[in-house]
Each structure stands twice: as C-alpha cells, then as structure tokens.
Coordinates of C-alpha atoms and ligand atoms in Angstrom, one line a residue:
M250 CA 22.8 -99.7 -4.1
A251 CA 23.1 -100.0 -7.8
A252 CA 26.5 -100.3 -9.1
I253 CA 28.1 -97.0 -10.2
P254 CA 29.3 -97.2 -13.9
R255 CA 32.8 -97.1 -14.6
L256 CA 34.1 -93.7 -15.7
P257 CA 36.7 -93.7 -18.2
E258 CA 40.2 -94.7 -17.8
G259 CA 42.3 -91.8 -16.1
F260 CA 39.4 -90.3 -14.9
V261 CA 40.6 -88.0 -11.8
W262 CA 39.1 -88.4 -8.5
G263 CA 39.7 -85.9 -5.7
T264 CA 38.3 -83.2 -3.2
A265 CA 38.3 -79.4 -3.4
T266 CA 38.9 -76.7 -0.7
S267 CA 39.8 -72.9 -0.6
A268 CA 42.4 -71.0 1.4
F269 CA 40.2 -68.7 3.5
Q270 CA 37.9 -71.4 4.3
I271 CA 40.3 -73.9 5.8
E272 CA 43.7 -72.2 6.5
G273 CA 43.1 -69.8 9.6
A274 CA 46.4 -68.2 10.6
V275 CA 45.2 -64.9 9.2
D276 CA 48.0 -62.8 10.9
E277 CA 50.7 -65.1 10.4
D278 CA 53.8 -64.9 8.6
G279 CA 53.3 -61.7 6.8
R280 CA 49.8 -62.5 5.3
G281 CA 47.8 -59.3 4.6
P282 CA 44.3 -58.5 5.3
S283 CA 41.8 -59.7 2.6
V284 CA 38.2 -58.5 1.8
W285 CA 36.8 -61.4 3.8
D286 CA 38.7 -60.5 7.1
A287 CA 37.1 -57.0 6.7
F288 CA 33.8 -58.5 5.9
T289 CA 33.8 -61.2 8.7
A290 CA 34.7 -58.2 11.2
T291 CA 31.6 -56.3 10.3
P292 CA 28.8 -57.1 12.5
G293 CA 25.7 -58.6 10.9
K294 CA 27.6 -60.0 7.8
V295 CA 28.3 -63.5 8.9
R296 CA 25.9 -65.7 10.8
D297 CA 26.7 -65.5 14.5
G298 CA 29.5 -63.6 14.0
H299 CA 31.9 -66.3 13.1
T300 CA 35.3 -65.5 11.5
A301 CA 37.9 -67.4 9.8
A302 CA 40.8 -66.5 12.1
T303 CA 41.2 -70.2 12.9
A304 CA 38.9 -72.0 10.6
C305 CA 40.2 -75.7 10.1
D306 CA 44.0 -74.4 11.1
H307 CA 45.1 -76.1 7.9
Y308 CA 48.0 -73.8 7.7
H309 CA 49.4 -75.6 10.8
R310 CA 47.8 -79.1 9.9
Y311 CA 48.3 -79.4 6.2
E312 CA 50.3 -82.7 6.8
E313 CA 47.5 -84.2 8.7
D314 CA 45.1 -83.1 5.9
V315 CA 47.4 -84.4 3.2
A316 CA 47.5 -87.6 4.9
L317 CA 43.7 -87.8 4.9
L318 CA 44.1 -87.3 1.1
R319 CA 46.3 -90.2 0.8
R320 CA 44.0 -92.4 2.9
L321 CA 41.2 -91.4 0.6
G322 CA 43.3 -92.6 -2.5
A323 CA 42.6 -89.1 -4.1
D324 CA 44.3 -88.6 -7.5
A325 CA 43.9 -84.9 -7.2
Y326 CA 43.5 -81.9 -4.7
R327 CA 41.9 -78.7 -5.7
F328 CA 43.0 -76.0 -2.9
S329 CA 43.4 -72.1 -3.5
V330 CA 46.5 -69.9 -3.2
A331 CA 45.6 -66.8 -1.0
W332 CA 46.6 -63.7 -2.9
P333 CA 47.2 -61.8 0.5
R334 CA 49.7 -64.3 1.8
V335 CA 51.7 -64.1 -1.3
Q336 CA 51.5 -60.2 -1.7
P337 CA 50.2 -58.8 1.3
D338 CA 49.0 -55.6 -0.6
G339 CA 48.1 -57.3 -3.7
T340 CA 51.2 -55.9 -5.5
G341 CA 54.8 -55.4 -5.3
P342 CA 57.4 -58.0 -4.0
V343 CA 56.3 -61.5 -2.8
N344 CA 56.1 -62.4 0.7
E345 CA 58.5 -65.2 0.9
P346 CA 57.0 -66.9 4.0
G347 CA 53.6 -67.1 2.4
L348 CA 54.7 -68.6 -0.9
A349 CA 56.7 -71.0 1.2
F350 CA 53.6 -72.5 2.8
Y351 CA 52.3 -73.4 -0.5
D352 CA 55.6 -74.8 -1.5
R353 CA 55.5 -77.1 1.4
L354 CA 51.9 -78.2 0.7
V355 CA 52.7 -79.0 -3.0
D356 CA 55.8 -81.1 -1.9
A357 CA 53.5 -82.9 0.7
L358 CA 50.9 -83.6 -1.9
L359 CA 53.5 -84.9 -4.5
D360 CA 54.9 -87.2 -1.8
A361 CA 51.4 -88.6 -1.0
G362 CA 50.8 -89.3 -4.6
V363 CA 48.2 -86.6 -5.1
T364 CA 48.2 -84.1 -7.8
P365 CA 48.1 -80.2 -6.6
M366 CA 45.4 -78.2 -8.6
P367 CA 45.8 -74.7 -7.1
T368 CA 43.1 -72.0 -7.8
L369 CA 44.8 -68.6 -7.9
F370 CA 41.6 -66.7 -6.9
H371 CA 39.0 -68.1 -4.5
W372 CA 37.6 -64.8 -3.4
D373 CA 40.1 -63.5 -0.8
L374 CA 41.3 -60.2 -2.5
P375 CA 43.9 -58.4 -0.9
Q376 CA 41.9 -55.5 1.2
A377 CA 44.6 -53.0 -0.3
L378 CA 43.3 -53.8 -3.8
E379 CA 39.7 -53.5 -2.6
D380 CA 40.6 -49.9 -1.2
R381 CA 41.5 -49.0 -4.9
G382 CA 38.3 -50.3 -6.4
G383 CA 38.7 -54.1 -6.1
W384 CA 37.4 -55.9 -9.3
L385 CA 35.6 -52.7 -10.4
D386 CA 38.9 -51.5 -11.1
R387 CA 40.5 -52.6 -14.3
D388 CA 44.0 -52.4 -12.8
T389 CA 43.2 -55.5 -10.6
A390 CA 43.3 -57.6 -13.6
H391 CA 46.9 -56.7 -14.5
R392 CA 47.8 -57.3 -10.7
F393 CA 46.2 -60.7 -10.6
A394 CA 48.2 -61.7 -13.7
A395 CA 51.5 -60.5 -11.8
Y396 CA 50.4 -62.5 -8.8
A397 CA 49.9 -65.6 -10.9
A398 CA 53.2 -65.1 -12.4
A399 CA 54.9 -64.9 -9.2
V400 CA 53.2 -68.2 -7.9
A401 CA 53.9 -69.9 -11.1
D402 CA 57.5 -68.8 -11.0
R403 CA 57.8 -70.6 -7.5
L404 CA 55.6 -73.7 -8.1
G405 CA 55.5 -74.0 -11.7
D406 CA 58.5 -76.6 -11.6
R407 CA 55.9 -79.1 -10.0
V408 CA 52.4 -77.8 -10.3
R409 CA 51.0 -78.7 -14.0
H410 CA 47.1 -78.1 -13.4
W411 CA 46.1 -74.6 -12.6
I412 CA 42.9 -72.9 -12.4
T413 CA 42.9 -69.3 -12.4
L414 CA 39.3 -67.9 -10.8
N415 CA 36.8 -69.8 -8.8
E416 CA 33.1 -68.8 -9.8
P417 CA 33.6 -65.2 -11.0
F418 CA 29.8 -65.1 -11.5
E419 CA 29.1 -65.8 -7.6
H420 CA 31.7 -63.3 -6.7
M421 CA 30.4 -60.7 -8.8
A422 CA 26.8 -61.4 -7.8
L423 CA 27.0 -62.0 -4.1
G424 CA 30.0 -59.7 -3.5
Y425 CA 29.3 -56.6 -5.6
A426 CA 25.7 -56.7 -6.7
L427 CA 23.8 -58.2 -3.7
G428 CA 26.4 -57.4 -0.8
Q429 CA 26.0 -61.1 0.7
H430 CA 29.6 -61.8 0.5
A431 CA 32.8 -59.8 0.7
P432 CA 33.3 -57.0 -0.2
G433 CA 29.8 -56.4 0.4
H434 CA 28.7 -53.9 -2.3
T435 CA 25.0 -53.7 -3.4
Y436 CA 25.6 -52.3 -6.9
L437 CA 23.0 -54.5 -8.8
L438 CA 23.9 -54.5 -12.4
D439 CA 26.3 -51.8 -11.9
A440 CA 28.6 -54.7 -10.7
L441 CA 29.1 -55.8 -14.2
P442 CA 32.6 -54.4 -14.6
A443 CA 33.6 -56.8 -11.8
A444 CA 32.6 -59.7 -14.2
H445 CA 34.5 -58.3 -17.1
H446 CA 37.7 -57.5 -15.0
Q447 CA 37.7 -60.9 -13.4
L448 CA 37.7 -62.3 -17.0
L449 CA 40.2 -60.0 -18.2
G450 CA 42.3 -61.2 -15.3
H451 CA 41.7 -65.0 -16.2
G452 CA 43.0 -64.0 -19.7
L453 CA 46.0 -62.0 -18.5
A454 CA 46.9 -64.8 -16.0
T455 CA 46.3 -67.5 -18.5
A456 CA 49.0 -65.7 -20.6
A457 CA 51.4 -65.4 -17.7
L458 CA 51.1 -69.1 -16.6
R459 CA 51.6 -70.0 -20.2
A460 CA 54.8 -67.9 -20.3
A461 CA 56.0 -69.8 -17.2
G462 CA 55.5 -73.1 -19.1
A463 CA 51.9 -74.2 -17.4
P464 CA 50.8 -77.0 -19.4
H465 CA 47.0 -77.1 -18.1
V466 CA 45.0 -74.1 -17.4
M467 CA 41.3 -74.0 -16.4
L468 CA 38.8 -71.4 -15.2
T469 CA 36.3 -72.7 -12.9
N470 CA 32.8 -71.4 -13.3
S471 CA 29.3 -72.4 -11.3
Y472 CA 26.9 -74.0 -13.6
T473 CA 23.2 -74.5 -12.8
P474 CA 20.6 -75.5 -15.5
A475 CA 17.8 -72.7 -15.7
I476 CA 14.5 -74.4 -15.2
P477 CA 11.5 -72.5 -16.3
Y478 CA 8.8 -72.3 -13.8
S479 CA 6.2 -73.4 -16.4
G480 CA 6.0 -74.0 -20.2
S481 CA 4.9 -70.5 -20.8
K482 CA 6.7 -68.1 -23.3
A483 CA 7.4 -65.9 -20.2
D484 CA 9.0 -68.4 -18.0
T485 CA 10.9 -69.8 -21.0
E486 CA 12.4 -66.3 -21.7
A487 CA 13.0 -65.5 -18.2
A488 CA 15.0 -68.7 -17.9
R489 CA 17.0 -67.8 -20.9
A490 CA 17.8 -64.5 -19.4
Y491 CA 18.8 -65.9 -16.2
D492 CA 21.2 -68.5 -18.2
T493 CA 22.6 -65.6 -20.1
L494 CA 23.7 -63.7 -16.9
H495 CA 24.9 -66.7 -14.9
R496 CA 26.4 -69.1 -17.6
R497 CA 26.8 -67.4 -21.0
L498 CA 28.1 -63.9 -19.5
F499 CA 31.1 -66.0 -18.1
T500 CA 31.5 -68.7 -20.7
D501 CA 30.8 -67.1 -24.2
P502 CA 33.8 -64.7 -23.7
V503 CA 36.0 -67.3 -22.7
L504 CA 35.1 -70.1 -25.3
L505 CA 33.8 -67.8 -28.1
G506 CA 35.5 -64.4 -27.8
A507 CA 32.1 -62.6 -27.5
Y508 CA 29.8 -61.3 -24.7
P509 CA 26.0 -62.5 -25.0
D510 CA 23.5 -59.9 -26.0
L511 CA 22.5 -58.1 -22.9
D512 CA 19.6 -56.2 -24.3
G513 CA 17.2 -57.9 -22.0
F514 CA 18.9 -56.2 -18.9
G515 CA 18.6 -52.8 -20.7
L516 CA 22.2 -52.8 -21.6
A517 CA 22.0 -52.4 -25.4
G518 CA 25.1 -51.8 -27.5
P519 CA 28.8 -52.4 -26.4
L520 CA 29.6 -52.6 -23.0
P521 CA 31.8 -49.4 -22.1
F522 CA 34.1 -51.2 -19.9
V523 CA 35.3 -53.6 -22.6
K524 CA 38.4 -52.1 -24.3
D525 CA 40.0 -53.0 -27.6
G526 CA 41.6 -56.3 -27.6
D527 CA 40.2 -57.4 -24.2
L528 CA 38.2 -60.4 -25.8
D529 CA 41.2 -61.7 -27.7
R530 CA 42.9 -62.0 -24.3
I531 CA 39.9 -63.4 -22.6
K532 CA 39.5 -66.3 -25.3
A533 CA 43.0 -67.4 -24.8
P534 CA 42.9 -71.2 -25.2
I535 CA 42.3 -73.2 -22.1
D536 CA 42.7 -76.9 -21.5
G537 CA 39.8 -77.6 -19.4
L538 CA 36.5 -75.9 -18.1
G539 CA 35.9 -76.4 -14.2
V540 CA 32.1 -77.0 -13.6
N541 CA 31.0 -76.4 -10.0
Y542 CA 27.5 -77.8 -9.6
Y543 CA 25.2 -78.0 -6.6
N544 CA 21.7 -77.6 -8.0
P545 CA 19.5 -76.4 -10.8
T546 CA 17.8 -73.0 -10.6
R547 CA 14.1 -72.5 -11.1
V548 CA 13.1 -69.3 -13.0
T549 CA 9.9 -67.6 -13.3
A550 CA 9.0 -64.5 -15.3
P551 CA 9.1 -61.3 -13.0
E552 CA 6.1 -59.7 -11.6
P553 CA 5.9 -56.2 -13.7
G554 CA 7.6 -53.3 -11.7
T555 CA 9.0 -55.5 -8.8
T556 CA 12.6 -56.0 -10.2
P557 CA 15.1 -54.4 -12.6
L558 CA 15.9 -57.9 -13.8
P559 CA 14.0 -59.9 -16.4
F560 CA 13.6 -62.9 -14.3
E561 CA 12.9 -63.9 -10.6
L562 CA 14.0 -67.2 -8.9
A563 CA 11.3 -69.9 -7.5
E564 CA 11.5 -72.7 -5.4
F565 CA 11.5 -76.3 -6.5
E566 CA 8.5 -78.4 -4.7
H567 CA 8.5 -81.7 -3.7
V568 CA 12.2 -82.1 -3.8
N569 CA 14.7 -83.1 -1.0
T570 CA 17.0 -80.5 0.4
T571 CA 20.3 -80.3 2.1
D572 CA 20.5 -78.5 5.5
F573 CA 21.5 -75.6 3.4
G574 CA 18.1 -75.8 1.8
W575 CA 19.6 -76.5 -1.6
P576 CA 17.3 -78.8 -3.6
V577 CA 19.0 -82.2 -4.4
I578 CA 18.3 -82.9 -8.2
P579 CA 21.2 -84.8 -9.6
S580 CA 19.9 -84.8 -13.1
G581 CA 20.8 -81.1 -13.1
L582 CA 24.3 -82.2 -13.2
T583 CA 24.0 -84.5 -16.3
Q584 CA 21.9 -81.7 -17.8
T585 CA 24.4 -78.9 -17.2
L586 CA 27.4 -81.0 -18.8
L587 CA 25.3 -82.0 -21.7
E588 CA 24.2 -78.3 -22.3
L589 CA 27.7 -77.3 -22.3
T590 CA 28.7 -79.8 -24.6
A591 CA 25.9 -79.1 -27.3
D592 CA 25.9 -75.3 -26.9
Y593 CA 29.5 -74.8 -27.3
G594 CA 30.4 -77.8 -29.4
P595 CA 34.0 -77.7 -30.9
A596 CA 34.9 -74.7 -28.7
L597 CA 34.5 -76.6 -25.8
P598 CA 37.6 -77.8 -23.7
P599 CA 37.2 -81.0 -21.7
L600 CA 35.1 -80.6 -18.6
W601 CA 36.1 -81.0 -14.8
V602 CA 33.5 -81.2 -12.1
T603 CA 35.6 -79.0 -9.7
E604 CA 33.1 -78.8 -7.0
N605 CA 30.0 -80.9 -6.1
G606 CA 28.8 -81.7 -2.6
C607 CA 26.4 -81.1 0.2
S608 CA 25.7 -79.5 3.6
Y609 CA 24.6 -81.9 6.1
D610 CA 25.1 -81.4 9.8
T611 CA 25.3 -85.1 11.0
A612 CA 26.7 -85.3 14.4
P613 CA 28.9 -88.0 15.8
D614 CA 27.0 -90.9 17.2
A615 CA 27.8 -91.9 20.8
D616 CA 30.4 -94.3 19.5
G617 CA 32.1 -91.3 17.8
R618 CA 31.2 -92.3 14.3
I619 CA 29.4 -90.0 11.8
R620 CA 26.8 -91.9 9.8
D621 CA 26.2 -89.4 7.1
Q622 CA 24.0 -91.4 4.8
A623 CA 22.3 -88.4 3.2
R624 CA 25.7 -87.3 1.9
I625 CA 26.6 -90.8 0.7
D626 CA 23.3 -90.7 -1.1
Y627 CA 23.9 -87.3 -2.6
L628 CA 27.4 -88.2 -3.8
E629 CA 26.6 -91.5 -5.4
A630 CA 23.6 -89.9 -7.2
H631 CA 25.9 -87.1 -8.7
V632 CA 28.7 -89.4 -9.6
K633 CA 25.9 -91.5 -11.6
A634 CA 24.8 -88.2 -13.1
V635 CA 28.5 -87.6 -14.5
A636 CA 28.6 -91.0 -15.6
A637 CA 25.4 -90.5 -17.4
A638 CA 26.6 -87.4 -19.2
V639 CA 29.8 -89.2 -20.3
E640 CA 27.6 -92.1 -21.7
Q641 CA 25.6 -89.3 -23.6
G642 CA 28.9 -87.8 -25.0
A643 CA 30.0 -85.2 -22.4
D644 CA 34.0 -85.3 -22.2
V645 CA 34.4 -85.1 -18.4
R646 CA 37.9 -85.7 -17.1
G647 CA 37.5 -85.5 -13.2
Y648 CA 35.2 -85.1 -10.1
L649 CA 36.1 -83.3 -6.9
V650 CA 34.2 -83.4 -3.9
W651 CA 33.5 -80.2 -2.2
S652 CA 34.8 -80.4 0.4
L653 CA 37.6 -82.5 2.2
L654 CA 36.9 -80.9 5.4
D655 CA 33.9 -79.1 7.3
N656 CA 35.0 -75.5 7.0
F657 CA 34.0 -71.8 7.1
E658 CA 31.2 -71.5 4.6
W659 CA 31.2 -67.7 4.1
A660 CA 28.2 -65.8 5.3
E661 CA 26.9 -69.0 6.8
G662 CA 30.1 -69.4 9.0
Y663 CA 30.6 -72.7 10.6
H664 CA 27.0 -73.7 10.1
Q665 CA 27.1 -75.5 6.8
R666 CA 29.2 -78.8 7.1
F667 CA 30.2 -80.0 3.5
G668 CA 33.0 -82.1 4.5
L669 CA 33.8 -85.8 4.0
V670 CA 35.8 -85.4 7.2
H671 CA 34.1 -83.8 10.3
V672 CA 36.0 -81.0 12.0
D673 CA 35.4 -80.0 15.7
F674 CA 35.7 -76.6 15.8
A675 CA 36.6 -76.4 19.3
T676 CA 39.2 -78.9 19.4
L677 CA 40.2 -79.0 15.6
E678 CA 40.1 -82.8 15.8
R679 CA 39.3 -84.5 12.5
T680 CA 37.2 -87.4 11.9
P681 CA 36.5 -89.2 8.7
K682 CA 32.8 -89.5 8.2
D683 CA 31.0 -92.6 6.6
S684 CA 30.9 -90.8 3.5
F685 CA 34.8 -90.5 3.5
D686 CA 35.1 -94.1 3.6
R687 CA 32.4 -94.7 0.9
Y688 CA 34.2 -92.2 -1.4
A689 CA 37.4 -94.1 -0.7
A690 CA 35.6 -97.2 -1.5
L691 CA 34.3 -95.6 -4.8
I692 CA 37.7 -94.4 -5.9
A693 CA 39.1 -97.9 -5.5
E694 CA 36.3 -99.7 -7.2
Q695 CA 36.6 -97.4 -10.2
R696 CA 40.6 -98.2 -10.4
R697 CA 40.1 -102.0 -10.2
Ligands
FCB828 C1 30.8 -72.7 -4.0 C2 32.1 -72.0 -3.4 C3 32.6 -72.8 -2.4 C4 31.8 -73.4 -1.4 C5 30.6 -73.9 -2.0 C6 29.5 -74.5 -0.9 O1 30.1 -71.5 -4.5 O2 33.0 -72.1 -4.5 O3 33.8 -72.0 -1.8 O4 31.5 -72.4 -0.5 O5 29.9 -73.1 -2.8

C-alpha cells in the first residue's frame, strides 16, 4: 500500500453517526415520536419491516461507544441531537431527560479527549411538526431556531463545533419529492419549499447559535460531481441541471445569498415561497461547509416526454460497487472539493468531509475477526483523494468516516453495514473490524 500523504497540521480525524440510526430507546425518557418512527411503522417502507426501536442501543451504551472513539484515537465525533428527545412536540418547553442524555454524551466525549460535533437536524423531525406541514411549513424554520437555542443553552459551554442540518437535498428529494424516506411525500418539484424552509431554518438557527456564543457553525450538504454521460451538448446541459438541483440550490443561497436560475425546471422568476429578507438570513456567515461524499452521479439528457425533469440518471460502467450498489470512484471526492473551491472562490469557508464511507457486509470469520479489506481500500483511496485536493489548493480541515458503528440505514434497515465497528443486532455486541484498526493506525501515522 502506497503511503498516505500527510494532511496539514491540525487536520481533524473522526467518525460520524446520527441519532435515529443508532440510539434506539425511542419511547424512553419522554422522547416524542418522529417522522421516522411513523415511516418505519408503515408497512412496505423499510426493507423487511426493520425499525429503529433498538438500533445500536447507543442511548444506553454510549459509554462503550465513546470508549471505542478513544481507542480509535479520534479527534472528533459527529453525532446528531434528536429534536423529539429535546422537544417531544417540536415546540414548547424542553424535555429535561432528553437534553440530559446529550449532556452526558458531551461530557464523556470531552473526558475521552474527543471533540463533540453535534448536528441539530439529521432527518428525525418531531411528528407533531409534520402534522402541521413539516418542512413545507415556513414555521418549522422558526421552531428549528428555537430548538437550536435550547440545545446551545444547555451544551454551548462545552460544545464549540455545531452543524445545523444534514443533507437538506436528500431530505427534500427522498422525503418530500420521491417518498423513499420519511415523511414519505411524493410531491416531485412541489417539494421545493422544503428546500427553502430548511435553508431558512439553517440561517435562523445559525443566528440563534451565534447569540449563544457558538464559535464554529457549519451546514452539511451532500456533494456529488455530476458527470455527463457523453460529451454531447445535451448530456452536458443535463449534468449542469442536475448540479443546479443537488449542489447549487443548497449552496448558492448560503454562500452567495441567491438561488440559482431554475428556468430549466419550469420555474422561471422569483420563487413564491422566498420572502423578503430570507436570503440575508440564509447567507449568515458560516465557519465551515460540511461535505458528505459517497460517489459521483452520471447524468444523461432525458428521453423526451419521460420525465418532468431536465435530466436522467445513468449507471457508471465497469466500476466496482459497494454492497449498496454505489460506485467506488474516489477521484470524485477530489473533484467535488476542487469544484467547490473553484466555483465559490473567496465566498467558500473551509471544507470538512463530514461523511465518507461504504457499505460492505463482511461477516465475522470463524475466529471472530472481521477482515473488511474492501472498506480499508475504500477509506485509504478516499483519504488520498482528500490529500490530492488539498495539494491542489482545497482548504480541507477534517475527515469523518461514516460510520463508527453498523446502524439503521434508513429505508434499507439493517441491511447496509457502514461501520468501522460491527454490531450484532441480536446481542448488540460491538466488534471493531480490521478497518477500525487500519483507521486507528492511519490517524496515529498522521500525528507522528
Ligand atoms: C447519508 C446520510 C447518513 C447515512 C449515509 C450512508 O446520506 O447522511 O445518515 O445514511 O448517507
């Protein structure tokens, strides 16, 4: 294995998880229901009817999980705070036992020398807010800011690094446009207000975090270079349209204070749900931009009359795929970091890879060891891809592996295993995989 180039001094290494995917304990200590509880309870929505009622039982086993982070030598840990634990109805007084859990988690992380990096919204909206329209309702943005203030009030004396939202594009597309994730709406382009209200929520929450003294605030988006199927003009335009929807719609307003032109989507002129002053709130300065990267997206011009969208997605040929079927193309990570750097110039804050990882269902061998060489190869190649971007001028400050633990992978239930640590979902036993040891060694080598 060729050596991994040294990342700059102070580069942050760590892992990421999210509340609904690992915590379990969905009915405990006053937690309210979330849209994901309702979705998992709906037959046919999650593969094999899996639910996250127990998940990794992290709610009760967080000390063991923090010990794993210490053993890994992680600098940082990105987790998410479950809004329905803190405000069971999404509004009103805080639920003290819910906040107390995150208080204990933060203390345990700090004791272990691991920087806590909470994300305030990783898709588990309180169901009571969904009943009022969810992110299609502008009011949800204001409620999100109030919730952010409550969390910052409790944790802000120890937490310095905050992330407002996780992947608002996926949440809009899968949750509101295509119905593959909670809350399960199939509104297609009518889902767009869910983009704007999430971004408004990001802006308002950023202001609330600042008011509470937060020194470092980020937004995490997913980024995927849009690769034209061919060199044809039609495919190139289709790729540009996809990039507008996936990347620019969620980045231009935040960094440039303007929405991209959506004429190609039949949306000429001002967007009716954008009110005066919204863009000023959305472009509140941030200290870093979170980049979640898994793979690039191949895009082709649509067959006339087949889709209301100005693009179609296509498969890459002759590439390795993970067990999720996602193509393994590490150069796409270099590309996405460099495209952001080139396209946003001085408006771009430092970048953080807040998620990167792969699903491989490597079973334990007879000796109990999990020899997940495919994950090791994936991680090494992607860390090199980050180093290549840094060499070419991208300002990248950290890299967080998705995920610390095998966990509840949304509509796939427990079928996709992304963890550095294997979880036996019958016994909840944790077993670090070979990739865990390799990542620990990589972190140690980088510090030397
Ligand atoms: C990302 C999500 C994360 C996880 C990975 C595999 O889109 O943010 O929760 O499901 O994909």
